[in-house]
Coordinates of C-alpha atoms in Angstrom, one line a residue:
X236 CA 22.3 -12.5 -79.9
X237 CA 23.4 -8.9 -80.5
X238 CA 25.8 -6.9 -78.4
X239 CA 24.2 -5.2 -75.5
X240 CA 26.1 -1.9 -76.0
X241 CA 28.3 -0.3 -78.6
X242 CA 30.8 0.4 -75.9
X243 CA 32.9 -2.6 -76.7
X244 CA 32.2 -2.9 -80.5
X245 CA 35.2 -3.2 -82.8
X246 CA 35.2 0.1 -84.7
X247 CA 36.9 0.1 -88.0
X248 CA 39.2 3.1 -87.9
X249 CA 42.2 3.8 -90.1
X250 CA 44.4 5.1 -87.2
X251 CA 42.9 5.0 -83.7
X252 CA 43.8 8.1 -81.7
X253 CA 44.8 6.0 -78.7
X254 CA 47.8 4.5 -80.6
X255 CA 49.5 7.9 -80.4
X256 CA 49.6 7.5 -76.6
X257 CA 50.6 3.9 -76.4
X258 CA 53.7 3.1 -74.4
X259 CA 56.7 2.0 -76.4
X260 CA 58.1 -0.5 -73.8
X261 CA 57.1 -4.1 -74.7
X262 CA 56.1 -5.0 -71.1
X263 CA 54.0 -1.8 -70.7
X264 CA 52.4 -2.4 -74.2
X265 CA 51.4 -5.9 -73.2
X266 CA 49.9 -4.7 -69.9
X267 CA 47.8 -2.1 -71.8
X268 CA 46.6 -4.8 -74.2
X269 CA 45.7 -7.0 -71.2
X270 CA 43.8 -4.1 -69.6
X271 CA 41.8 -3.6 -72.9
X272 CA 40.8 -7.3 -72.9
X273 CA 39.8 -7.2 -69.2
X274 CA 37.6 -4.1 -69.8
X275 CA 36.2 -5.5 -73.0
X276 CA 35.3 -8.7 -71.2
X277 CA 33.7 -6.8 -68.4
X278 CA 31.3 -5.1 -70.8
X279 CA 30.3 -8.3 -72.6
X280 CA 26.9 -9.8 -72.2
X281 CA 26.4 -13.3 -70.6
X282 CA 26.4 -15.1 -73.9
X283 CA 29.6 -13.4 -75.1
X284 CA 31.3 -14.2 -71.8
X285 CA 30.3 -17.8 -72.3
X286 CA 31.9 -17.9 -75.8
X287 CA 34.9 -16.0 -74.4
X288 CA 35.8 -18.1 -71.4
X289 CA 33.2 -20.9 -71.4
X290 CA 31.5 -19.6 -68.2
X291 CA 27.9 -20.6 -67.7
X292 CA 25.6 -17.6 -67.3
X293 CA 24.7 -18.4 -63.7
X294 CA 23.8 -14.9 -62.8
X295 CA 21.4 -14.7 -65.8
X296 CA 19.8 -18.0 -64.9
X297 CA 19.5 -16.9 -61.2
X298 CA 17.8 -13.7 -62.1
X299 CA 15.3 -15.4 -64.3
X300 CA 14.5 -18.0 -61.6
X301 CA 14.3 -15.1 -59.0
X302 CA 11.8 -13.2 -61.2
X303 CA 9.5 -16.3 -61.3
X304 CA 9.5 -17.2 -57.7
X305 CA 9.2 -13.5 -56.5
X306 CA 6.2 -13.0 -58.7
X307 CA 4.6 -16.2 -57.3
X308 CA 5.3 -14.9 -53.8
X309 CA 3.8 -11.5 -54.6
X310 CA 0.6 -13.0 -56.1
X311 CA 0.2 -15.3 -53.0
X312 CA 0.6 -12.3 -50.6
X313 CA -1.6 -10.1 -52.7
X314 CA -4.5 -12.6 -52.6
X315 CA -4.1 -12.8 -48.8
X316 CA -3.8 -9.1 -48.4
X317 CA -6.9 -8.7 -50.6
X318 CA -9.0 -10.5 -48.0
X319 CA -7.7 -8.2 -45.3
X320 CA -8.6 -5.1 -47.4
X321 CA -12.0 -6.5 -48.2
X322 CA -12.7 -7.2 -44.5
X323 CA -11.8 -3.7 -43.5
X324 CA -13.9 -2.1 -46.2
X325 CA -16.9 -4.3 -45.6
X326 CA -16.8 -3.5 -41.8
X327 CA -16.6 0.2 -42.6
X328 CA -19.7 -0.1 -44.7
X329 CA -21.4 -2.2 -41.9
X330 CA -20.7 0.5 -39.3
X331 CA -22.2 3.2 -41.5
X332 CA -25.4 1.2 -41.9
X333 CA -25.5 0.3 -38.2
X334 CA -24.8 3.6 -36.6
X335 CA -25.8 6.4 -39.1
X336 CA -29.5 7.1 -39.2
X337 CA -31.2 6.7 -42.6
X338 CA -27.8 6.1 -44.3
X339 CA -27.8 5.3 -48.0
X340 CA -24.8 3.8 -49.8
X341 CA -22.6 6.5 -51.5
X342 CA -24.3 9.3 -49.6
X343 CA -21.5 10.5 -47.2
X344 CA -20.8 13.6 -49.3
X345 CA -24.3 14.9 -48.7
X346 CA -25.0 13.3 -45.3
X347 CA -25.6 16.2 -42.9
X348 CA -28.2 17.6 -40.4
X349 CA -29.7 21.1 -40.3
X350 CA -31.8 21.3 -37.1
X351 CA -30.9 21.1 -33.5
X352 CA -33.4 18.3 -32.8
X353 CA -31.9 16.3 -35.7
X354 CA -28.5 16.4 -34.0
X355 CA -29.8 15.1 -30.7
X356 CA -31.8 12.4 -32.5
X357 CA -28.8 11.2 -34.4
X358 CA -26.7 11.0 -31.2
X359 CA -29.4 9.1 -29.4
X360 CA -29.8 6.8 -32.4
X361 CA -26.0 6.0 -32.2
X362 CA -26.3 5.2 -28.5
X363 CA -29.3 2.9 -29.0
X364 CA -27.6 1.0 -31.8
X365 CA -24.4 0.7 -29.7
X366 CA -26.5 -0.7 -26.8
X367 CA -28.3 -3.2 -29.1
X368 CA -25.2 -4.3 -31.0
X369 CA -25.5 -8.0 -30.0
X370 CA -29.1 -8.2 -31.3
X371 CA -28.7 -6.3 -34.6
X372 CA -25.3 -7.2 -36.0
X373 CA -24.9 -10.2 -38.3
X374 CA -21.2 -10.3 -37.8
X375 CA -19.0 -11.5 -34.8
X376 CA -18.6 -7.9 -33.5
X377 CA -18.1 -7.6 -29.7
X378 CA -17.4 -4.8 -27.2
X379 CA -13.9 -4.2 -26.1
X380 CA -13.1 -5.3 -22.6
X381 CA -10.5 -4.0 -20.2
X382 CA -10.0 -6.1 -17.2
X383 CA -13.4 -7.7 -17.5
X384 CA -15.2 -4.4 -17.9
X385 CA -16.6 -3.1 -21.1
X386 CA -14.7 -0.1 -22.6
X387 CA -17.2 2.8 -22.7
X388 CA -18.3 4.9 -25.6
X389 CA -17.1 8.5 -25.3
X390 CA -19.0 11.6 -26.4
X391 CA -16.8 14.7 -26.7
X392 CA -17.9 18.2 -27.6
X393 CA -15.4 20.8 -28.8
X394 CA -16.5 24.5 -28.4
X395 CA -15.2 28.0 -27.9
X396 CA -14.7 28.8 -24.2
X397 CA -17.0 31.9 -24.2
X398 CA -18.8 33.8 -26.8
X399 CA -21.8 35.9 -27.6
X400 CA -22.9 36.2 -31.2
X401 CA -25.5 38.7 -32.5
X402 CA -25.7 38.2 -36.3
X403 CA -28.6 40.6 -36.6
X404 CA -26.6 43.7 -35.6
X405 CA -23.3 42.3 -36.8
X406 CA -21.7 42.1 -33.4
X407 CA -19.9 39.3 -31.6
X408 CA -17.6 38.6 -28.7
X409 CA -15.7 35.3 -28.6
X410 CA -12.8 33.6 -26.8
X411 CA -10.7 31.7 -29.3
X412 CA -9.7 29.1 -26.7
X413 CA -11.3 25.7 -27.4
X414 CA -12.6 23.6 -24.5
X415 CA -13.4 19.9 -24.7
X416 CA -16.2 18.3 -22.7
X417 CA -16.4 14.5 -22.6
X418 CA -18.8 11.9 -21.2
X419 CA -18.5 8.1 -21.0
X420 CA -21.4 5.8 -21.9
X421 CA -21.3 2.1 -21.1
X422 CA -23.2 -0.4 -23.1
X423 CA -26.9 -0.4 -22.0
X424 CA -30.0 -2.0 -23.4
X425 CA -32.4 0.5 -25.0
X426 CA -30.7 3.7 -23.6
X427 CA -32.0 7.2 -24.1
X428 CA -29.8 10.3 -24.3
X429 CA -31.4 12.0 -21.3
X430 CA -31.0 8.8 -19.2
X431 CA -27.3 8.2 -19.9
X432 CA -26.3 11.9 -20.2
X433 CA -28.6 14.0 -18.1
X434 CA -26.3 17.0 -18.1
X435 CA -25.4 16.8 -21.8
X436 CA -26.1 20.0 -23.7
X437 CA -24.8 21.2 -27.1
X438 CA -23.7 24.8 -27.4
X439 CA -24.6 25.2 -31.1
X440 CA -23.4 28.8 -31.5
X441 CA -20.0 28.0 -30.0
X442 CA -19.8 24.3 -31.0
X443 CA -17.0 23.2 -33.3
X444 CA -17.6 19.4 -33.4
X445 CA -19.0 16.5 -31.5
X446 CA -17.2 13.1 -31.6
X447 CA -18.5 9.8 -30.6
X448 CA -15.7 7.2 -30.2
X449 CA -16.0 3.5 -29.4
X450 CA -14.0 0.3 -30.0
X451 CA -15.4 -2.9 -31.4
X452 CA -13.6 -6.2 -31.9
X453 CA -14.0 -8.8 -34.6
X454 CA -12.2 -11.9 -36.1
X455 CA -11.6 -12.4 -39.8
X456 CA -12.6 -16.0 -40.3
X457 CA -12.4 -16.1 -44.1
X458 CA -8.7 -16.8 -44.0
X459 CA -9.4 -20.2 -42.5
X460 CA -10.5 -21.5 -45.9
X461 CA -7.1 -20.6 -47.3
X462 CA -5.1 -22.4 -44.6
X463 CA -4.2 -19.2 -42.8
X464 CA -4.7 -18.4 -39.2
X465 CA -7.3 -15.7 -38.6
X466 CA -6.4 -12.2 -37.3
X467 CA -8.2 -10.4 -34.5
X468 CA -9.2 -6.8 -35.4
X469 CA -9.8 -3.8 -33.2
X470 CA -12.1 -1.2 -34.9
X471 CA -11.9 2.3 -33.4
X472 CA -15.1 3.9 -34.8
X473 CA -15.1 7.7 -34.8
X474 CA -18.4 9.5 -35.7
X475 CA -17.9 13.3 -36.1
X476 CA -20.5 16.0 -36.3
X477 CA -18.5 18.8 -38.0
X478 CA -19.7 22.4 -37.3
X479 CA -16.5 24.3 -37.8
X480 CA -18.0 26.3 -40.7
X481 CA -21.0 27.4 -38.6
X482 CA -23.0 27.6 -41.8
X483 CA -26.1 25.9 -40.5
X484 CA -25.1 22.6 -42.0
X485 CA -23.4 20.1 -39.7
X486 CA -21.7 17.4 -41.7
X487 CA -21.6 13.8 -40.3
X488 CA -18.7 11.5 -41.0
X489 CA -17.7 8.0 -39.8
X490 CA -14.1 7.0 -39.8
X491 CA -12.7 3.6 -38.9
X492 CA -9.1 3.1 -37.5
X493 CA -8.1 -0.6 -37.7
X494 CA -5.6 -2.3 -35.5
X495 CA -4.7 -5.9 -36.4
X496 CA -3.6 -8.1 -33.5
X497 CA -2.6 -11.7 -32.9
X498 CA -5.5 -13.7 -31.4
X499 CA -4.7 -14.7 -27.8
X500 CA -6.1 -18.2 -27.8
X501 CA -7.0 -20.1 -30.9
X502 CA -7.7 -23.6 -32.0
X503 CA -8.3 -24.7 -35.6
X504 CA -9.4 -28.3 -36.3
X505 CA -10.0 -30.0 -39.6
X506 CA -7.1 -28.2 -41.3
X507 CA -3.5 -29.3 -42.1
X508 CA -0.5 -27.1 -41.4
X509 CA 1.4 -28.6 -44.3
X510 CA 0.4 -25.7 -46.6
X511 CA 1.6 -23.1 -44.1
X512 CA 5.0 -24.9 -43.7
X513 CA 5.5 -25.1 -47.4
X514 CA 4.8 -21.4 -47.7
X515 CA 7.4 -20.6 -45.0
X516 CA 10.0 -22.8 -46.8
X517 CA 9.2 -21.0 -50.1
X518 CA 9.7 -17.6 -48.4
X519 CA 13.0 -18.9 -47.0
X520 CA 14.1 -20.0 -50.5
X521 CA 13.4 -16.5 -51.8
X522 CA 15.5 -15.0 -49.1
X523 CA 18.4 -17.3 -49.9
X524 CA 18.1 -16.6 -53.6
X525 CA 18.1 -12.8 -53.1
X526 CA 21.1 -13.0 -50.8
X527 CA 23.1 -15.0 -53.5
X528 CA 21.9 -12.6 -56.2
X529 CA 22.8 -9.5 -54.2
X530 CA 26.3 -11.0 -53.4
X531 CA 27.0 -11.7 -57.1
X532 CA 25.9 -8.3 -58.2
X533 CA 27.9 -6.6 -55.5
X534 CA 31.0 -8.5 -56.6
X535 CA 30.4 -7.3 -60.1
X536 CA 30.1 -3.7 -59.0
X537 CA 33.4 -4.0 -57.0
X538 CA 35.1 -5.5 -60.1
X539 CA 33.8 -2.6 -62.2
X540 CA 35.2 -0.1 -59.6
X541 CA 38.6 -1.9 -59.8
X542 CA 38.7 -1.7 -63.6
X543 CA 37.7 2.0 -63.4
X544 CA 40.7 2.6 -61.1
X545 CA 43.1 0.7 -63.4
X546 CA 41.8 2.6 -66.4
X547 CA 42.1 5.9 -64.6
X548 CA 45.7 5.1 -63.6
X549 CA 46.5 4.2 -67.2
X550 CA 45.2 7.5 -68.5
X551 CA 47.2 9.5 -65.9
X552 CA 50.4 7.6 -66.5
X553 CA 50.5 7.3 -70.3
X554 CA 48.1 10.0 -71.5
X555 CA 48.5 12.6 -68.8
X556 CA 44.8 13.5 -68.7
X557 CA 41.8 13.0 -66.5
X558 CA 39.1 10.5 -67.3
X559 CA 35.8 12.3 -67.8
X560 CA 32.9 11.4 -65.5
X561 CA 30.9 10.0 -68.4
X562 CA 33.6 7.4 -68.9
X563 CA 33.9 6.7 -65.2
X564 CA 30.1 6.1 -64.9
X565 CA 30.3 3.5 -67.7
X566 CA 32.0 1.2 -65.2
X567 CA 29.2 1.7 -62.7
X568 CA 26.5 -0.8 -63.8
X569 CA 23.3 0.8 -62.7
X570 CA 21.4 -2.5 -63.4
X571 CA 23.5 -4.3 -60.7
X572 CA 22.7 -1.5 -58.2
X573 CA 19.0 -1.8 -59.1
X574 CA 19.1 -5.6 -58.5
X575 CA 20.9 -5.1 -55.1
X576 CA 18.2 -2.6 -54.0
X577 CA 15.4 -4.9 -55.2
X578 CA 17.0 -7.9 -53.4
X579 CA 17.3 -5.9 -50.2
X580 CA 13.6 -4.8 -50.3
X581 CA 12.5 -8.3 -51.2
X582 CA 14.5 -9.8 -48.3
X583 CA 12.9 -7.3 -45.8
X584 CA 9.5 -7.9 -47.3
X585 CA 9.9 -11.7 -47.1
X586 CA 10.9 -11.5 -43.5
X587 CA 7.9 -9.4 -42.6
X588 CA 5.7 -11.8 -44.6
X589 CA 7.0 -14.7 -42.5
X590 CA 6.3 -12.8 -39.3
X591 CA 2.8 -12.0 -40.5
X592 CA 2.1 -15.7 -41.3
X593 CA 3.4 -16.8 -37.9
X594 CA 1.4 -14.0 -36.3
X595 CA 4.4 -12.2 -34.8
X596 CA 3.6 -9.0 -36.7
X597 CA 0.6 -7.7 -38.5
X598 CA 2.2 -5.0 -40.6
X599 CA 0.4 -5.7 -43.9
X600 CA 1.0 -2.2 -45.3
X601 CA 4.7 -2.1 -44.6
X602 CA 5.2 -5.6 -46.0
X603 CA 3.2 -4.9 -49.2
X604 CA 5.3 -1.8 -49.8
X605 CA 8.6 -3.7 -49.6
X606 CA 7.3 -6.7 -51.6
X607 CA 5.6 -4.5 -54.2
X608 CA 8.6 -2.2 -54.7
X609 CA 11.0 -5.1 -54.8
X610 CA 9.0 -7.0 -57.4
X611 CA 8.6 -3.8 -59.5
X612 CA 12.3 -3.3 -59.6
X613 CA 13.0 -6.9 -60.4
X614 CA 10.7 -6.7 -63.5
X615 CA 12.3 -3.4 -64.5
X616 CA 15.6 -5.2 -64.4
X617 CA 14.3 -7.5 -67.2
X618 CA 14.9 -4.5 -69.6
X619 CA 18.7 -5.1 -69.1
X620 CA 18.4 -8.5 -70.8
X621 CA 16.3 -7.1 -73.6
X622 CA 19.2 -4.7 -74.2
X623 CA 21.3 -7.6 -75.4
X624 CA 19.4 -7.3 -78.7
X625 CA 20.4 -4.3 -80.7
X626 CA 16.8 -3.2 -81.7
X627 CA 15.8 -3.1 -78.0
X628 CA 19.1 -1.7 -76.9
X629 CA 18.7 1.5 -78.8
X630 CA 15.6 2.3 -76.7
X631 CA 17.6 1.8 -73.5
X632 CA 20.5 3.9 -74.8
X633 CA 18.1 6.7 -75.8
X634 CA 16.5 6.8 -72.3
X635 CA 20.0 6.8 -70.7
X636 CA 21.3 9.6 -72.9
X637 CA 18.2 11.7 -72.7
X638 CA 17.8 11.4 -68.9
X639 CA 20.0 14.5 -68.0
X640 CA 18.2 16.7 -70.5
X641 CA 14.8 15.4 -69.4
X642 CA 15.5 16.2 -65.7
X643 CA 16.6 19.8 -66.6
X644 CA 13.5 20.2 -68.8
X645 CA 11.2 18.9 -66.0
X646 CA 12.7 21.3 -63.5
X647 CA 11.9 24.3 -65.8
X648 CA 8.4 23.0 -66.7
X649 CA 7.8 22.2 -63.0
X650 CA 8.3 25.9 -62.0
X651 CA 5.7 26.9 -64.6
X652 CA 3.3 24.2 -63.4
X653 CA 3.7 25.2 -59.7
X654 CA 3.0 28.8 -60.6
X655 CA -0.3 27.8 -62.3
X656 CA -1.2 25.6 -59.3
X657 CA -0.7 28.5 -56.8
X658 CA -2.6 31.0 -59.0
X659 CA -5.5 28.6 -59.6
X660 CA -5.8 27.7 -55.9
X661 CA -6.0 31.3 -54.8
X662 CA -8.3 32.7 -57.6
X663 CA -10.5 29.8 -58.6
X664 CA -10.7 27.9 -55.3
X665 CA -13.8 29.7 -54.0
X666 CA -15.6 29.1 -57.2
X667 CA -14.6 25.6 -58.4
X668 CA -14.5 22.4 -56.3
X669 CA -11.5 21.1 -58.2
X670 CA -9.4 24.1 -57.1
X671 CA -10.3 24.0 -53.4
X672 CA -6.9 22.6 -52.2
X673 CA -3.4 22.5 -53.7
X674 CA -3.6 18.7 -54.0
X675 CA -6.8 18.8 -56.1
X676 CA -5.5 21.7 -58.2
X677 CA -2.4 19.7 -59.1
X678 CA -4.5 16.6 -59.9
X679 CA -6.9 18.7 -62.0
X680 CA -4.1 20.4 -64.0
X681 CA -2.3 17.1 -64.5
X682 CA -5.5 15.6 -65.9
X683 CA -5.8 18.6 -68.3
X684 CA -2.3 18.0 -69.6
X685 CA -3.3 14.4 -70.5
X686 CA -6.5 15.6 -72.2
X687 CA -8.8 14.2 -69.5
X688 CA -11.8 15.9 -67.9
X689 CA -11.5 19.1 -69.9
X690 CA -15.2 19.8 -70.5
X691 CA -16.3 19.3 -66.9
X692 CA -13.5 21.6 -65.7
X693 CA -14.7 24.4 -67.9
X694 CA -18.3 23.8 -67.3
X695 CA -18.3 23.5 -63.5
X696 CA -16.9 27.0 -63.0
X697 CA -19.5 29.0 -61.1
X698 CA -20.5 32.3 -62.8
X699 CA -21.0 34.3 -59.6
X700 CA -18.3 36.7 -60.5
X701 CA -18.0 37.8 -64.1
X702 CA -14.4 39.0 -63.5
X703 CA -13.3 35.6 -62.0
X704 CA -15.2 33.7 -64.8
X705 CA -13.3 35.6 -67.5
X706 CA -10.1 35.1 -65.7
X707 CA -10.8 31.3 -65.4
X708 CA -11.2 31.1 -69.2
X709 CA -7.9 32.9 -69.8
X710 CA -6.2 30.8 -67.2
X711 CA -7.4 27.4 -68.5
X712 CA -6.9 28.2 -72.2
X713 CA -3.4 29.5 -71.7
X714 CA -2.5 26.5 -69.5
X715 CA -3.8 23.9 -72.0
X716 CA -2.1 25.7 -74.9
X717 CA 1.2 26.2 -73.2
X718 CA 1.6 22.6 -71.8
X719 CA -0.1 20.5 -74.5
X720 CA 1.1 22.4 -77.7
X721 CA 4.4 23.7 -76.5
X722 CA 5.9 22.0 -73.4
X723 CA 4.9 18.5 -74.3
X724 CA 6.0 19.0 -77.9
X725 CA 9.4 20.1 -76.7
X726 CA 9.6 17.1 -74.4
X727 CA 8.9 14.8 -77.3
X728 CA 11.5 16.6 -79.4
X729 CA 14.2 16.0 -76.7
X730 CA 13.5 12.2 -76.9
X731 CA 13.4 12.0 -80.7
X732 CA 16.6 14.1 -81.1
X733 CA 18.4 11.8 -78.7
X734 CA 17.0 8.7 -80.5
X735 CA 18.2 10.0 -83.9
X736 CA 21.7 10.8 -82.5
X737 CA 22.1 7.3 -81.0
X738 CA 20.8 5.7 -84.2
X739 CA 23.3 7.6 -86.3
X740 CA 26.1 6.7 -84.0
X741 CA 25.2 3.0 -84.2
X742 CA 25.0 3.2 -88.0
X743 CA 28.3 5.1 -88.5
X744 CA 30.2 2.9 -86.0
X745 CA 32.4 5.8 -84.9
X746 CA 33.6 5.8 -81.3
X747 CA 32.0 8.7 -79.4
X748 CA 33.9 8.6 -76.1
X749 CA 37.5 8.2 -75.0
X750 CA 36.7 4.8 -73.5
X751 CA 35.2 3.6 -76.7
X752 CA 38.2 4.8 -78.7
X753 CA 40.5 3.0 -76.2
X754 CA 38.6 -0.3 -76.6
X755 CA 38.3 0.0 -80.4
X756 CA 42.0 -0.9 -80.7
X757 CA 41.3 -4.4 -79.4
X758 CA 39.8 -6.4 -82.3
X759 CA 39.6 -9.8 -80.4
X760 CA 36.2 -11.4 -80.8
X761 CA 34.6 -13.3 -77.9
X762 CA 35.1 -16.6 -79.7
X763 CA 38.7 -16.0 -80.7
X764 CA 40.0 -18.0 -77.8
X765 CA 42.3 -15.3 -76.3
X766 CA 40.0 -14.9 -73.3
X767 CA 40.1 -18.6 -72.3
X768 CA 43.6 -18.4 -70.7
X769 CA 43.6 -18.7 -66.9
X770 CA 42.8 -15.3 -65.6
X771 CA 45.0 -15.9 -62.5
X772 CA 48.1 -16.1 -64.7
X773 CA 50.5 -13.2 -65.0
X774 CA 49.1 -10.6 -67.4
X775 CA 52.4 -10.1 -69.1
X776 CA 52.8 -13.9 -69.6
X777 CA 49.4 -14.2 -71.2
X778 CA 49.9 -11.3 -73.6
X779 CA 53.4 -12.5 -74.5
X780 CA 52.1 -16.0 -75.2
X781 CA 49.3 -14.5 -77.4
X782 CA 51.8 -12.4 -79.3
X783 CA 54.0 -15.4 -79.9
X784 CA 51.1 -17.3 -81.3
X785 CA 50.0 -14.5 -83.6
X786 CA 53.6 -14.1 -84.9
X787 CA 53.9 -17.8 -85.5
X788 CA 50.6 -17.9 -87.4
X789 CA 51.7 -14.9 -89.5
X790 CA 55.0 -16.7 -90.4
X791 CA 53.0 -19.8 -91.3
X792 CA 50.7 -17.9 -93.6
X793 CA 53.6 -16.1 -95.3
X794 CA 55.3 -19.4 -95.9

């Protein structure tokens, strides 16, 4: 196994610069030598530490085991969450077919009405379908009850308070205050709009929207097959007739807000609770493993901070100079911090998962965010162990060295990107659907940078204004040329230059930092045996013993 970093390699130099600043007193000299060994041992990989002091790589073994069990936990939760998502999506599709008149799958973008009678007909159709729910649905949907009484369906109309509009002679008078008028409709068998709402009238010229809101309840029974307790769902269905544009086209949309609750009274027979108990024990095992892992990594971070303080004190005492931040950051192991963060998120996600399984909570989205992010960071941490091999390590060193330049480059490129987004939104928005909002503009331009969707973006530009059409061509061609042929090329150049620099440094074997020069004086290999002394002994005694052994071996060889 190769070294994980060139930081503690033994560089062959004729006269290390650090020897000029070495203390002359024997005790101080031995203390400095001991400090070098401690720092060198800190930067060793687990295999080298095993050869140096015979310590088993428990931390490495723990991380590998943790990766396996966390991945199993994520897959298990993902399959369970997949059933929840499927149940939500299928119910949304069911409601569209039940309550939207003449609805066709995939037709929500063009689903609209254009006549006043059609608006009334659609509202009456929704009320009838709502009243016939028990007879038409194939699911276990039920009305919501509050104290033994059905919760009513509400019909609300938003409209301008007062207004007179005469489009023929280009005059209007309108009060911008918006009033809301609501009516409640209780479930009835075969209702008509005039019967349930005799005073209901739509003010089309002043109307902004009409909303029909009702709540339906259902139980997700498919989880029973997977030895999980079913959840009870509250579906708040909102059907909106949108007339804010007053263009003669009223768009109809159906939204579905889902609230997952614990069922009040349940009984499941013919199923064993053994699987659920094993799942809870497995989640508890993951929590314990993450706590141990986080504790070990935190201890390593603290040890690195102590060594950094000792090294800083040495430089101030014997060299009379400040330690640069680049050398100080070498003692801060970012991989350990990453592991601590991932362990924390996994612990929180596992606790939420246990609460979901025991029906204390139903926060599937929050739990999935913590578990998904924790698992992602755990797998990213695998790169650290690949860095123990030199061929893989050069890639990691390149990313670390190029990161500051990449951030500065992205800041500059981001300013240009934002300027194109704002310009495209204002100029091309009225003529191109991909430039209607800042969000869609950003998505469209990012796709162009990656070479996707280029031809449709050029083709879909409406030619209603020759000036804007010509501007769109100049805008798109300059953006593509600037970002693909110049900015992306410069970005790649930054990475390749850093890679070549790191590769030359590894091939030359020359220390590039003050810390590397300090460690290059120590030539003790991990299997030399000098690291196996009891680390609790006095540092001066250890170094003095080592020097005596080296002197005795030198006399023996000369004899």
